[in-house]
């Protein structure tokens, strides 16, 4: 029995003290979850994060978990990286997404690892806790209908006889019915047990076998269809209920299914055996031997909507029959979580196959220690009975009034009153909750309500995994030694060969240093490269004829730089002076929020007046420059004006002017999205970024649209239902009254007065009938209009990302005079073999 409470985050009182010191750990005793939990909140409020934290806490406490995954993000539990190192993250980063953002996966991985470490540290957790969780759990990733993960033999309830037929016939029958529904859906027939004749017939045939101690495999059912071993279905003879020809057609379809290879994936793999999955020590339970805690993820994210309903219906029927067979307890024996329950537990009158078993689970599972946590972004869609059964509520931010009203109403039901909380104030609180923050209501706690912020999850919440990744994940958890090793992080790309402008390979300065040890040792701190007077002057005296043997002193504040040269200067090797400057142009547009810094090293030959020859300005790759000269080289003299301070300033100013006049940049911007092309970001990458942003925005707006329409649609539905009810009542009344002929006869036998009364009654009823019909038609038309308007809005939003490129404009940026700065200026000694220029 777990004694350690679940530590879910930090909490503070609902109203009043907001200071951090009022916060304390939010600890939930495990057995509180026996009465189930509901998590609601808009997208992004942190529901999945909270569900994951609950799962982690259960596993840390040794409570087995069954996770129902319809969106694909619960397998994130397997992103528990014991070292929280970039290398563990990297294989799971989508390289194309990283590239769209103009980034290397390694960078993204590094950043994520750091973020996750920091987030966990803020929650008082670290790699050791992740490692402990990972070591503790025995994960299993089941994927019915596909072999991407571990397939499930979904029809096992049908094809292998369950002992339930001897113990709990009702449960066995429900499981059988769910199996048959799935089977019928797979052949494209009506799967509804209450409506479908084929369902009724097959159920009769299968049950006869199963109760008689046999299996009811498909092959056997086919034989039974051909020659039914029963005489009647209900009050009808078999042939009258389902004609032989029709039976033949059904048999043919089932036979085709049986022969289809895709169908085979529904019939292989683990049996749908919840006990085997969850009970520790059960022979089939994962990690049973090592005393680990089962963490079973059933993922149906890859299935069609109606397949999901049927498969999960089947799963919940099995779950229910497992629960019913357990002994009673008040401890939490297992936790079932269902994120995104939207559509699976809808309010009356909808009744998909998942609803009955889910409701039954919520009602009965508490006695057997199985807690169910449901999360949804759409409280309007939850059956209110399910809501009022939940003991723990976690309510995140809710956007629409209707959603908030619904939740506040549901909360009132959870403890028989608003729990001392003012409904309007609560609604206002819910509207403004930040992400990862939840209003918590726990009927077992005093006070029952508080505000909580969830702790950081130990698992990396990356978001939905693809079918492919499921395969990789399964291999990564597979204990089999034969399993291929987990995906390795790609090794770092080889360092780029230094490439200069125009694609020429630039002489690597390291090579130069190695090749010219003299130069390197002569000027180890190359940056300032002050000539060494003693040595140089001696050399200068020796070689006075062909130019100075040492570089002339640069003007004050200037550096000296040298073109790379061979190890030893060949005969006639001379340096001639150029000017080089590192110039930064700050380009900005405050309106666009753009600030670019363009730094370049420009060089130009020095004319005899000491000014740069602006017609010959070139951009220099800094790698082409070295801080020390080639030994043995000669130097031309500096132009005389440069020796004066004013001359040097004029040269610098001329280069600066040049940059001011010639620099311009084009940046792509998307005004509506507020995005600007980043420095060095290719246009395609920027366009991709715009598309992604537009898609995000469209998604949010679509949610907003759906949220906005939902209450009106609900109201219209109610109006339609009321009108229909009135119509049916009026119709019944009209039918019960004598018609015109009847009234005439009535007049003959009962007198004119009675007949007239009947006539007016009939007229009134007819008028009511007509009014109700009109109201019904109008409301129906209004609903269709509303749906159409919603669809049009949604479709328009759908277009947004596709058209993101159209919103991109190019902005030309030029610097202002003051925005051009000279970083440093230098005499750049250019190498020449000829005489001085
Ligand atoms: N407990 C948590 N720990 C770490 N990150 C979280 C947590 N909860 C939410 N987040 C972050 O917030 C994002 C949105 O939360 P999520 O749980 O997916 O919201 P919802 O399921 O309500 O749409 C997640 O992608 C994740 O980055
Ligand atoms: Mg979610």
Short mmCIF file of C-alpha atoms and ligand atoms in Angstrom, two decimals, residues 42-49 51 71 73-74 339-340 375 377, ligand 2:
data_model
loop_
_atom_site.label_atom_id
_atom_site.label_comp_id
_atom_site.label_asym_id
_atom_site.label_seq_id
_atom_site.Cartn_x
_atom_site.Cartn_y
_atom_site.Cartn_z
CA UNK A 42 -8.19 25.12 -22.28
CA UNK A 43 -5.43 23.94 -24.59
CA UNK A 44 -2.07 24.87 -23.21
CA UNK A 45 -3.30 25.19 -19.63
CA UNK A 46 -1.10 22.26 -18.62
CA UNK A 47 -3.51 19.33 -18.44
CA UNK A 48 -1.23 16.84 -20.08
CA UNK A 49 1.59 18.07 -17.86
CA UNK A 51 -1.65 14.07 -16.00
CA UNK A 71 -3.48 12.22 -28.98
CA UNK A 73 1.59 12.55 -26.20
CA UNK A 74 1.37 10.15 -23.28
CA UNK A 339 -6.16 12.50 -21.44
CA UNK A 340 -8.36 14.19 -24.06
CA UNK A 375 -8.75 15.25 -18.69
CA UNK A 377 -10.43 20.80 -22.76
MG1 LIG B 2 -2.81 18.12 -23.65
#
